[in-house]
Short mmCIF file of C-alpha atoms and ligand atoms in Angstrom, two decimals:
data_model
loop_
_atom_site.label_atom_id
_atom_site.label_comp_id
_atom_site.label_asym_id
_atom_site.label_seq_id
_atom_site.Cartn_x
_atom_site.Cartn_y
_atom_site.Cartn_z
CA MET A 209 -0.16 -0.30 0.36
CA LEU A 210 3.15 2.82 0.92
CA GLY A 211 4.96 1.17 -1.91
CA TRP A 212 2.04 2.63 -4.28
CA VAL A 213 1.71 5.56 -2.47
CA ARG A 214 4.92 6.47 -2.74
CA VAL A 215 4.70 5.05 -7.07
CA VAL A 216 2.29 7.81 -6.90
CA LEU A 217 3.78 10.96 -5.73
CA LEU A 218 7.11 10.23 -7.26
CA SER A 219 5.01 10.96 -11.36
CA GLN A 220 3.44 13.87 -9.51
CA SER A 221 4.21 17.41 -9.41
CA SER A 222 5.43 19.49 -6.29
CA LYS A 223 1.58 20.57 -6.04
CA ARG A 224 -0.39 17.84 -6.96
CA LYS A 225 2.26 15.42 -4.43
CA ALA A 226 0.91 17.77 -1.56
CA THR A 227 -2.57 17.32 -2.58
CA TYR A 228 -2.27 13.83 -2.24
CA ALA A 229 -0.23 13.45 0.94
CA VAL A 230 -3.34 15.67 2.49
CA LEU A 231 -5.95 13.99 0.50
CA PHE A 232 -3.99 10.45 2.22
CA ALA A 233 -3.23 11.75 5.92
CA TYR A 234 -8.08 12.29 5.66
CA VAL A 235 -7.36 8.94 4.63
CA VAL A 236 -5.57 7.36 7.59
CA ALA A 237 -6.61 9.22 10.11
CA LEU A 238 -10.14 8.37 9.30
CA LEU A 239 -9.12 4.67 9.41
CA ALA A 240 -7.85 4.98 12.24
CA MET A 241 -10.79 7.18 13.81
CA LEU A 242 -13.00 4.01 12.53
CA ARG A 243 -11.21 1.43 13.83
CA PRO A 244 -12.25 0.48 16.77
CA HIS A 245 -16.48 1.00 15.64
CA ILE A 246 -14.37 -1.35 12.82
CA TRP A 247 -17.11 -4.41 14.17
CA GLN A 248 -20.35 -2.36 14.70
CA ILE A 249 -19.60 -0.79 10.38
CA ALA A 250 -19.83 -4.19 9.73
CA SER A 251 -22.81 -4.83 11.08
CA LEU A 252 -24.55 -2.10 9.50
CA VAL A 253 -23.17 -3.67 6.61
CA GLU A 254 -24.32 -6.96 6.90
CA ARG A 255 -27.62 -5.38 7.65
CA PHE A 256 -28.52 -3.07 5.40
CA CYS A 257 -26.26 -4.31 2.44
CA THR A 258 -26.50 -7.37 1.74
CA SER A 259 -29.74 -10.97 1.14
CA SER A 260 -29.22 -13.34 2.47
CA VAL A 261 -30.54 -17.06 2.03
CA ASN A 262 -30.99 -19.66 5.50
CA VAL A 263 -31.62 -24.24 5.37
CA ARG A 264 -31.95 -25.90 7.85
CA SER A 265 -30.47 -29.19 7.46
CA SER A 266 -33.68 -30.88 8.04
CA HIS A 267 -35.35 -29.37 5.24
CA GLU A 268 -34.55 -31.09 2.37
CA THR A 269 -32.66 -27.33 0.47
CA TYR A 270 -30.03 -28.33 2.46
CA ASP A 271 -28.75 -31.57 1.08
CA MET A 272 -29.36 -29.66 -2.62
CA LEU A 273 -27.00 -27.56 -1.23
CA THR A 274 -24.48 -29.67 0.77
CA SER A 275 -24.41 -31.45 -2.76
CA TRP A 276 -24.35 -28.32 -5.31
CA ILE A 277 -21.01 -27.01 -2.82
CA SER A 278 -19.62 -29.52 -2.16
CA SER A 279 -19.91 -31.70 -6.11
CA ARG A 280 -17.84 -28.12 -7.10
CA GLY A 281 -15.29 -28.61 -4.27
CA ILE A 282 -16.22 -25.11 -3.32
CA ASP A 283 -16.55 -26.15 0.66
CA ASN A 284 -12.61 -27.68 0.65
CA ALA A 285 -11.56 -24.51 2.24
CA SER A 286 -13.08 -25.04 5.09
CA ARG A 287 -11.71 -26.82 8.19
CA SER A 288 -14.15 -27.90 10.11
CA HIS A 289 -16.46 -30.96 8.38
CA LEU A 290 -19.06 -32.98 9.12
CA VAL A 291 -19.40 -36.21 7.84
CA LYS A 292 -22.24 -38.16 7.10
CA LEU A 293 -23.99 -41.48 5.47
CA ASN A 294 -23.95 -39.58 1.60
CA THR A 295 -27.87 -40.88 0.78
CA ASP A 296 -27.73 -37.82 -1.68
CA ARG A 297 -29.89 -40.21 -4.91
CA GLY A 298 -27.31 -39.65 -7.28
CA ALA A 299 -23.86 -41.26 -4.54
CA LEU A 300 -26.48 -44.39 -4.15
CA ALA A 301 -27.06 -44.65 -7.85
CA ASP A 302 -22.99 -43.93 -8.83
CA ARG A 303 -22.46 -46.77 -5.91
CA THR A 304 -19.61 -49.81 -6.15
CA GLU A 305 -19.99 -52.71 -3.69
CA SER A 306 -16.05 -51.85 -2.88
CA VAL A 307 -17.96 -48.72 -1.76
CA ARG A 308 -21.24 -49.29 0.47
CA ARG A 309 -21.05 -46.82 2.30
CA PRO A 310 -19.88 -43.82 0.66
CA LEU A 311 -18.91 -40.98 2.84
CA LYS A 312 -19.82 -36.90 1.88
CA TYR A 313 -18.32 -34.20 3.19
CA VAL A 314 -20.65 -30.97 4.88
CA ALA A 315 -18.93 -28.29 6.07
CA ASN A 316 -20.08 -27.85 9.68
CA SER A 317 -18.75 -24.49 10.54
CA GLY A 318 -17.14 -21.45 9.76
CA VAL A 319 -16.85 -18.94 6.79
CA PHE A 320 -15.75 -19.01 3.33
CA LEU A 321 -16.23 -16.44 0.31
CA PHE A 322 -16.91 -18.33 -3.23
CA TRP A 323 -17.58 -16.49 -7.02
CA TYR A 324 -21.20 -17.65 -8.23
CA LYS A 325 -22.08 -15.81 -11.84
CA GLY A 326 -19.41 -13.33 -11.27
CA ARG A 327 -20.67 -12.46 -7.67
CA LEU A 328 -18.48 -13.08 -4.24
CA LEU A 329 -20.93 -15.03 -1.62
CA ARG A 330 -20.66 -15.76 1.66
CA TYR A 331 -21.21 -19.78 2.77
CA GLN A 332 -21.52 -19.38 6.77
CA ALA A 333 -22.06 -22.71 8.78
CA THR A 334 -23.48 -22.29 12.43
CA GLN A 335 -25.14 -24.66 14.73
CA ASP A 336 -28.14 -24.46 16.95
CA THR A 337 -28.92 -26.48 20.24
CA SER A 338 -31.94 -26.04 21.87
CA GLY A 339 -31.87 -28.66 23.95
CA TYR A 340 -30.26 -32.56 23.38
CA PHE A 341 -31.36 -31.45 20.36
CA LYS A 342 -28.64 -29.87 17.04
CA GLU A 343 -29.10 -27.94 13.90
CA ASN A 344 -26.99 -27.21 11.31
CA ASN A 345 -27.73 -24.25 9.63
CA ILE A 346 -25.98 -22.88 6.40
CA ALA A 347 -26.36 -18.99 5.25
CA ILE A 348 -25.49 -17.70 1.83
CA THR A 349 -25.21 -13.85 1.96
CA CYS A 350 -24.50 -11.89 -1.68
CA LEU A 351 -24.00 -7.56 -1.09
CA GLY A 352 -27.13 -5.74 -2.23
CA ARG A 353 -30.36 -5.61 -1.31
CA SER A 354 -31.42 -8.16 -4.12
CA GLY A 355 -31.45 -11.49 -3.61
CA THR A 356 -31.61 -12.17 -7.20
CA ILE A 357 -28.16 -14.13 -7.53
CA LEU A 358 -29.10 -15.95 -4.17
CA LYS A 359 -32.38 -17.79 -6.20
CA ASP A 360 -30.43 -18.81 -8.93
CA LEU A 361 -27.97 -20.16 -7.19
CA PHE A 362 -30.86 -22.78 -5.05
CA GLN A 363 -32.27 -22.28 -8.14
CA ASP A 364 -29.32 -23.82 -9.62
CA CYS A 365 -28.47 -25.92 -6.96
CA GLN A 366 -32.43 -28.01 -7.10
CA ARG A 367 -32.08 -28.44 -11.57
CA GLU A 368 -29.15 -30.14 -9.87
CA TYR A 369 -30.42 -31.86 -7.47
CA VAL A 370 -33.51 -32.95 -8.62
CA CYS A 371 -31.82 -34.29 -11.90
CA ARG A 372 -29.60 -36.70 -9.89
CA LEU A 373 -33.59 -38.16 -8.75
CA GLY A 374 -34.16 -39.52 -11.82
CA ASN A 375 -37.02 -42.03 -10.60
CA LYS A 376 -36.70 -41.68 -6.93
CA ILE A 377 -38.69 -40.58 -4.59
CA THR A 378 -38.20 -39.39 -1.21
CA ILE A 379 -39.48 -40.75 2.60
CA HIS A 380 -39.98 -37.98 4.88
CA GLY A 381 -40.01 -39.12 8.93
CA HIS A 382 -40.20 -37.15 11.93
CA SER A 383 -39.09 -36.81 15.59
CA GLY A 384 -41.88 -35.28 17.15
CA GLY A 385 -43.36 -32.45 15.71
CA GLN A 386 -40.39 -31.98 13.22
CA TRP A 387 -39.80 -33.81 9.81
CA THR A 388 -35.94 -35.64 10.64
CA ASP A 389 -35.52 -38.76 8.08
CA ASN A 390 -35.62 -38.17 4.42
CA ARG A 391 -34.74 -40.75 3.03
CA LYS A 392 -34.45 -41.10 -0.82
CA SER A 393 -35.89 -43.87 -2.55
CA GLU A 394 -35.97 -45.97 -6.19
CA ALA A 395 -40.16 -45.46 -6.51
CA ARG A 396 -41.25 -49.56 -5.81
CA PRO A 397 -43.55 -49.81 -8.95
CA LEU A 398 -47.19 -49.77 -8.55
CA SER A 399 -46.99 -53.53 -10.25
CA THR A 400 -46.06 -55.05 -7.29
CA VAL A 401 -48.51 -53.33 -4.71
CA ILE A 402 -50.82 -56.81 -5.47
CA LEU A 403 -54.10 -55.60 -5.34
CA ASN A 404 -57.53 -56.43 -6.94
CA GLN A 405 -56.86 -55.19 -10.31
CA ARG A 406 -60.00 -53.63 -11.11
CA GLU A 407 -59.47 -51.06 -7.96
CA LYS A 408 -56.38 -50.74 -7.78
CA ALA A 409 -56.85 -49.29 -11.26
CA LEU A 410 -60.12 -47.35 -9.99
CA LEU A 411 -57.51 -45.70 -7.13
CA VAL A 412 -54.91 -44.98 -9.05
CA ASP A 413 -56.52 -43.14 -12.36
CA ASP A 414 -59.49 -41.21 -9.65
CA MET A 415 -55.41 -39.57 -7.74
CA LYS A 416 -54.36 -39.05 -11.42
CA ASP A 417 -57.75 -36.83 -12.03
CA PHE A 418 -57.56 -35.37 -8.55
CA LEU A 419 -54.36 -33.80 -9.05
CA ASN A 420 -54.96 -32.83 -12.60
CA PRO A 421 -54.70 -29.11 -13.53
CA THR A 422 -57.94 -28.66 -15.28
CA THR A 423 -59.43 -30.75 -11.71
CA ARG A 424 -56.79 -27.82 -9.59
CA SER A 425 -59.35 -25.25 -11.85
CA TRP A 426 -62.64 -26.86 -11.58
CA TYR A 427 -62.14 -26.75 -8.02
CA THR A 428 -61.28 -23.37 -7.58
CA GLN A 429 -64.25 -22.09 -9.62
CA ARG A 430 -66.95 -23.41 -7.85
CA SER A 431 -64.32 -22.49 -4.08
CA LEU A 432 -64.79 -26.28 -3.18
CA PRO A 433 -61.33 -27.10 -0.87
CA TYR A 434 -59.10 -28.15 -4.00
CA ARG A 435 -58.43 -31.49 -1.02
CA ARG A 436 -59.16 -35.16 -1.33
CA GLY A 437 -59.01 -37.70 0.98
CA TYR A 438 -58.10 -42.23 0.92
CA LEU A 439 -58.58 -44.54 3.66
CA LEU A 440 -57.27 -47.62 3.48
CA HIS A 441 -58.43 -50.36 6.43
CA GLY A 442 -57.54 -54.18 6.33
CA PRO A 443 -55.35 -55.90 8.59
CA PRO A 444 -51.87 -55.77 9.13
CA GLY A 445 -49.42 -57.29 6.49
CA THR A 446 -51.68 -56.47 2.91
CA GLY A 447 -49.85 -53.72 2.00
CA LYS A 448 -51.67 -50.34 2.25
CA SER A 449 -47.76 -49.01 3.31
CA SER A 450 -46.56 -49.99 0.19
CA PHE A 451 -49.25 -49.09 -1.91
CA SER A 452 -49.21 -45.78 -0.55
CA LEU A 453 -45.54 -45.50 -1.28
CA ALA A 454 -45.80 -46.96 -4.44
CA ILE A 455 -48.64 -44.72 -5.20
CA ALA A 456 -46.04 -41.25 -4.20
CA GLY A 457 -43.82 -43.33 -7.49
CA GLU A 458 -46.17 -43.07 -8.97
CA LEU A 459 -47.29 -40.23 -9.25
CA ASN A 460 -43.78 -38.40 -8.99
CA MET A 461 -44.29 -37.12 -5.32
CA ASP A 462 -42.25 -36.81 -2.29
CA ILE A 463 -44.47 -39.15 0.58
CA TYR A 464 -44.56 -37.21 3.52
CA VAL A 465 -45.22 -40.27 6.75
CA VAL A 466 -47.00 -39.42 10.07
CA ARG A 467 -47.13 -42.44 12.66
CA VAL A 468 -50.21 -40.78 14.19
CA PRO A 469 -49.41 -42.76 17.92
CA SER A 470 -46.42 -41.22 18.97
CA VAL A 471 -47.46 -36.93 17.74
CA ASP A 472 -50.05 -34.75 20.19
CA ASP A 473 -51.85 -31.51 18.63
CA GLU A 474 -48.28 -30.06 18.54
CA SER A 475 -46.58 -31.38 16.98
CA LEU A 476 -49.19 -32.64 14.21
CA LYS A 477 -49.17 -28.71 14.26
CA CYS A 478 -46.12 -28.32 13.80
CA LEU A 479 -45.39 -31.20 11.33
CA PHE A 480 -48.82 -29.75 9.06
CA ALA A 481 -47.61 -26.75 9.53
CA GLU A 482 -44.36 -27.04 7.76
CA LEU A 483 -45.77 -29.95 4.95
CA PRO A 484 -45.42 -28.06 0.91
CA ALA A 485 -47.54 -28.05 -1.93
CA HIS A 486 -48.24 -31.11 -3.80
CA CYS A 487 -47.11 -34.15 -1.91
CA VAL A 488 -48.25 -37.34 -0.11
CA VAL A 489 -49.56 -37.45 2.97
CA LEU A 490 -49.82 -40.75 4.95
CA LEU A 491 -51.33 -40.54 8.05
CA GLU A 492 -50.62 -44.67 9.79
CA ASP A 493 -52.48 -45.94 11.97
CA ILE A 494 -55.17 -43.05 12.42
CA ASP A 495 -57.55 -45.67 14.81
CA ALA A 496 -54.99 -44.08 17.67
CA VAL A 497 -56.69 -40.23 17.27
CA ILE A 498 -58.33 -39.92 20.52
CA SER A 499 -61.87 -38.29 20.22
CA ALA A 500 -63.34 -36.63 22.81
CA HIS A 501 -65.92 -39.05 24.51
CA SER A 502 -62.94 -41.75 24.92
CA ARG A 503 -60.98 -39.16 26.87
CA GLU A 504 -64.28 -39.24 29.40
CA SER A 505 -64.86 -43.10 28.53
CA GLU A 506 -61.53 -43.47 29.88
CA ALA A 507 -61.01 -41.30 32.96
CA VAL A 508 -64.99 -42.88 33.65
CA HIS A 509 -63.85 -46.64 34.07
CA SER A 510 -59.90 -46.20 34.81
CA ASN A 511 -59.93 -46.31 39.24
CA GLU A 512 -56.64 -45.65 39.12
CA GLN A 513 -55.00 -41.88 39.07
CA PRO A 514 -52.31 -41.72 36.69
CA SER A 515 -49.42 -40.89 38.69
CA PHE A 516 -47.02 -38.13 37.09
CA GLY A 517 -45.19 -38.45 33.67
CA ASP A 518 -47.64 -41.39 33.20
CA GLU A 519 -50.21 -39.39 30.23
CA LYS A 520 -48.92 -39.77 27.01
CA LYS A 521 -49.86 -37.21 24.98
CA ARG A 522 -51.75 -38.30 21.90
CA VAL A 523 -52.91 -36.60 19.24
CA THR A 524 -57.50 -36.12 19.78
CA LEU A 525 -59.77 -35.54 17.37
CA SER A 526 -60.39 -32.30 16.82
CA GLY A 527 -56.76 -31.47 17.00
CA LEU A 528 -56.42 -33.94 13.67
CA LEU A 529 -59.55 -32.31 12.17
CA ASN A 530 -58.12 -29.15 12.64
CA GLU A 531 -55.27 -29.58 10.87
CA LEU A 532 -56.72 -31.48 7.72
CA ASP A 533 -60.02 -28.68 7.70
CA GLY A 534 -56.83 -25.60 8.87
CA VAL A 535 -55.41 -23.61 6.80
CA SER A 536 -52.19 -25.49 5.30
CA SER A 537 -54.76 -28.28 4.01
CA ALA A 538 -56.03 -26.38 1.05
CA GLU A 539 -53.47 -27.05 -1.31
CA ASP A 540 -52.84 -30.23 -3.27
CA ARG A 541 -52.05 -32.61 -1.83
CA VAL A 542 -53.25 -35.77 -1.62
CA LEU A 543 -54.19 -37.44 1.69
CA ILE A 544 -53.75 -41.17 2.70
CA MET A 545 -54.78 -42.57 6.29
CA THR A 546 -54.47 -46.17 6.72
CA THR A 547 -55.82 -47.94 9.69
CA ASN A 548 -56.57 -51.63 10.90
CA HIS A 549 -59.68 -50.98 12.55
CA GLU A 550 -62.08 -49.42 10.52
CA MET A 551 -65.09 -49.57 12.75
CA LYS A 552 -62.68 -47.78 15.72
CA LEU A 553 -63.07 -44.40 13.48
CA ASP A 554 -65.19 -41.61 14.49
CA PRO A 555 -67.94 -40.90 11.52
CA ALA A 556 -66.39 -36.83 11.61
CA LEU A 557 -63.59 -38.03 10.83
CA ILE A 558 -64.02 -39.54 7.14
CA ARG A 559 -66.78 -38.34 6.42
CA PRO A 560 -66.82 -37.56 2.75
CA GLY A 561 -65.13 -34.86 2.53
CA ARG A 562 -61.99 -35.58 4.21
CA ILE A 563 -62.51 -39.21 3.20
CA ASP A 564 -63.85 -39.73 -0.44
CA LYS A 565 -62.69 -42.92 -0.59
CA LYS A 566 -62.53 -46.32 1.35
CA VAL A 567 -60.80 -48.61 0.62
CA SER A 568 -60.58 -52.37 1.53
CA PHE A 569 -57.38 -54.23 1.88
CA ALA A 570 -58.76 -57.88 2.05
CA LEU A 571 -56.12 -60.37 3.83
CA ALA A 572 -55.44 -63.45 0.46
CA ASP A 573 -57.92 -64.61 -2.01
CA ARG A 574 -56.78 -67.02 -3.80
CA ASP A 575 -55.89 -64.46 -6.39
CA THR A 576 -54.01 -62.55 -4.38
CA VAL A 577 -52.12 -66.02 -3.49
CA SER A 578 -51.35 -66.93 -7.68
CA GLN A 579 -49.96 -63.55 -7.96
CA ILE A 580 -47.80 -63.45 -4.83
CA TYR A 581 -46.43 -66.64 -6.20
CA CYS A 582 -46.07 -65.43 -10.17
CA TRP A 583 -43.74 -62.46 -8.16
CA VAL A 584 -41.81 -64.77 -6.60
CA PHE A 585 -40.68 -66.69 -8.86
CA GLN A 586 -40.73 -64.46 -12.08
CA SER A 587 -37.49 -64.34 -13.64
CA PRO A 588 -35.93 -61.47 -12.97
CA SER A 589 -36.46 -60.15 -16.71
CA GLU A 590 -39.36 -60.19 -16.40
CA THR A 591 -39.98 -57.72 -12.98
CA GLY A 592 -39.01 -54.89 -14.43
CA ALA A 593 -41.39 -51.18 -13.72
CA ASP A 594 -44.15 -52.14 -15.82
CA ALA A 595 -44.48 -55.99 -14.78
CA GLN A 596 -47.66 -57.47 -14.67
CA PRO A 597 -47.34 -60.11 -11.91
CA CYS A 598 -48.32 -63.61 -13.69
CA GLY A 599 -48.82 -62.15 -17.17
CA THR A 600 -50.35 -64.60 -19.42
CA GLU A 601 -47.28 -64.93 -21.71
CA ASN A 602 -45.88 -67.75 -18.29
CA GLY A 603 -48.28 -70.38 -18.78
CA LEU A 604 -45.76 -72.11 -16.70
CA LEU A 605 -45.95 -70.32 -13.89
CA GLN A 606 -49.56 -69.69 -13.96
CA ALA A 607 -50.11 -73.57 -13.54
CA GLN A 608 -47.75 -73.64 -10.54
CA ALA A 609 -49.23 -70.71 -9.07
CA ILE A 610 -52.98 -72.38 -9.82
CA GLN A 611 -51.27 -75.53 -8.19
CA PHE A 612 -50.18 -73.30 -4.79
CA ALA A 613 -53.04 -70.73 -4.48
CA HIS A 614 -55.92 -73.83 -3.97
CA GLN A 615 -53.00 -75.07 -1.51
CA VAL A 616 -53.19 -71.47 1.03
CA PRO A 617 -56.75 -71.00 2.46
CA GLU A 618 -58.90 -67.82 1.74
CA GLY A 619 -58.75 -64.74 3.66
CA VAL A 620 -56.79 -66.62 5.73
CA PHE A 621 -53.02 -65.31 5.59
CA SER A 622 -51.71 -61.18 5.05
CA PRO A 623 -50.29 -61.00 1.49
CA ALA A 624 -47.27 -59.61 3.79
CA GLU A 625 -46.97 -63.82 5.67
CA ILE A 626 -47.55 -65.18 2.06
CA LEU A 627 -44.00 -63.56 1.26
CA SER A 628 -42.78 -64.01 4.56
CA PHE A 629 -43.16 -68.15 3.41
CA LEU A 630 -42.31 -68.27 -0.05
CA VAL A 631 -38.91 -66.32 -0.06
CA PRO A 632 -36.90 -68.62 1.27
CA TYR A 633 -38.05 -70.52 -1.33
CA ARG A 634 -36.88 -68.50 -3.96
CA HIS A 635 -35.30 -70.32 -5.97
CA ASP A 636 -37.08 -73.93 -5.43
CA PRO A 637 -40.66 -73.18 -6.22
CA ASP A 638 -40.69 -77.22 -5.89
CA ALA A 639 -39.58 -77.56 -1.44
CA ALA A 640 -42.26 -73.92 -1.54
CA HIS A 641 -45.58 -76.52 -2.83
CA GLN A 642 -43.71 -79.73 -0.82
CA SER A 643 -44.65 -77.23 2.33
CA VAL A 644 -47.17 -75.22 1.63
CA GLU A 645 -49.17 -78.19 3.47
CA THR A 646 -47.28 -77.94 6.68
CA TRP A 647 -46.63 -73.83 7.29
CA VAL A 648 -50.48 -73.50 6.60
CA GLU A 649 -51.47 -76.16 9.41
CA SER A 650 -48.87 -75.01 11.38
CA ARG A 651 -49.65 -71.25 11.45
CA GLN A 652 -53.24 -72.82 11.91
CA LYS A 653 -52.01 -74.37 14.76
CA THR A 654 -50.84 -71.14 16.36
CA GLU A 655 -53.62 -69.35 16.10
CA ARG A 656 -56.29 -71.47 17.79
CA ASN A 657 -53.66 -72.17 20.80
CA LEU A 658 -53.97 -68.04 20.43
CA SER A 659 -57.46 -67.55 20.17
N1 ATP B 35 -50.49 -56.84 -1.74
C1 ATP B 35 -49.63 -57.03 -1.21
N2 ATP B 35 -48.79 -56.58 -1.83
C2 ATP B 35 -47.46 -57.01 -2.25
N3 ATP B 35 -46.25 -56.61 -1.53
C3 ATP B 35 -47.30 -57.10 -0.02
C4 ATP B 35 -48.28 -57.06 -0.28
N4 ATP B 35 -49.36 -56.87 1.15
C5 ATP B 35 -47.93 -57.12 1.30
N5 ATP B 35 -47.44 -56.70 1.18
C6 ATP B 35 -45.64 -57.00 1.99
O1 ATP B 35 -46.04 -57.11 3.28
C7 ATP B 35 -44.67 -56.46 3.90
C8 ATP B 35 -45.51 -54.82 4.82
O2 ATP B 35 -46.54 -54.51 3.93
P1 ATP B 35 -47.22 -53.28 3.98
O3 ATP B 35 -46.55 -52.61 5.32
O4 ATP B 35 -47.19 -52.49 3.21
O5 ATP B 35 -48.63 -53.35 5.62
P2 ATP B 35 -49.70 -52.63 5.34
O6 ATP B 35 -50.68 -53.01 5.88
O7 ATP B 35 -49.29 -51.74 5.97
O8 ATP B 35 -49.38 -53.27 7.23
P3 ATP B 35 -49.79 -52.64 8.43
O9 ATP B 35 -51.46 -52.52 8.95
O10 ATP B 35 -49.79 -53.45 9.66
O11 ATP B 35 -48.86 -51.08 9.30
C9 ATP B 35 -44.02 -55.10 2.61
O12 ATP B 35 -43.02 -55.12 3.04
C10 ATP B 35 -44.99 -55.39 1.77
O13 ATP B 35 -44.26 -55.78 0.51
#
């Protein structure tokens, strides 16, 4: 700096030299005066002359941003990294046998600068701690009051991320009132969920029709709330959850799964407030909701006073209805509820408008058993996304499937039970035929002993 000043002064006339010297002295004096206030000035500049975008690690946008940053090695400059298993969809697809659990390094704390489209941006990673819960945050900041460059950056991150997703959907779980893990999973083909063909086609068409843009404007023109609810009911292991995940893949929508027994009104409210538009919401085991009536009768019939800490908070019917009917529900979401106990549901919960279509998932009949058989034993070339179990092209397999289905009593076993019997015999169908009768007898004997 001083060298530069010397060069400038030497090349000028003596009158100019004096002017520059005075100017330089003023600048130095001004800087010296401002020195004690340098942090206040920096914070004022930050407050009034910058724009920023924040992302939280519990949101998928965090994955989008960190993947974009890491793929360009921008965060190599950071000296503190968080190491995670890389569950990005692209990373899973690229995964080789030798790297079964690819690692991903994300800048964990600290600040660094990087260039994007000719502008200098700041990356700042911090960690928020509230109680036991820790969350990483990233703020991207640019100079200037317009955040357009940041929006461009996030659009780039999103484009790249969606490109890598391919055929995968994100399954969002939750911990209490916060969406936590977002598992990326290859969309399960609908053909692998075995259900009465006609019933399945009607249900899928209904959902697709609901999501059609013309349907949306039809609802809007008539001021009807644009939502549609489905109730999938039936015994455990009949494919209700599997169908919900498969339909999310078919509709190319992410799915948000709420385990109703593990939330209360407050956490349900937080979860619904964070739901995006255009997604599938799956409320599992909806019969765990308690109505005001059942609360009262529980209190009357219980002789024991609940001791301190015994009381487990649950979702109340009114709490759930508030969320279903509330402002945050009026988006193009497909709402699916599942239950093993349809008869226990309060009529208010399943009235038309909240539940528009009910579908029964039953224990396996002959047709279901033979479809499961074909699905297990058909060759890999026949198990593509559009493959139908028991396609007419494989006559021998069909005949064996029908024979097997006659060895299993109808309406007794769930598809999950039949699958669990067949899978160990997947390379030996003859052994499956020989063992099935003994298996049926032993299962029925166990059932009799239990009842
Ligand atoms: N109809 C079906 N078609 C294909 N697979 C099925 C079907 N039913 C069950 N399965 C298999 O059984 C397992 C359990 O199924 P799933 O969780 O979908 O049942 P569920 O009805 O949701 O059970 P629960 O009521 O206990 O939640 C899954 O691995 C699934 O692949």
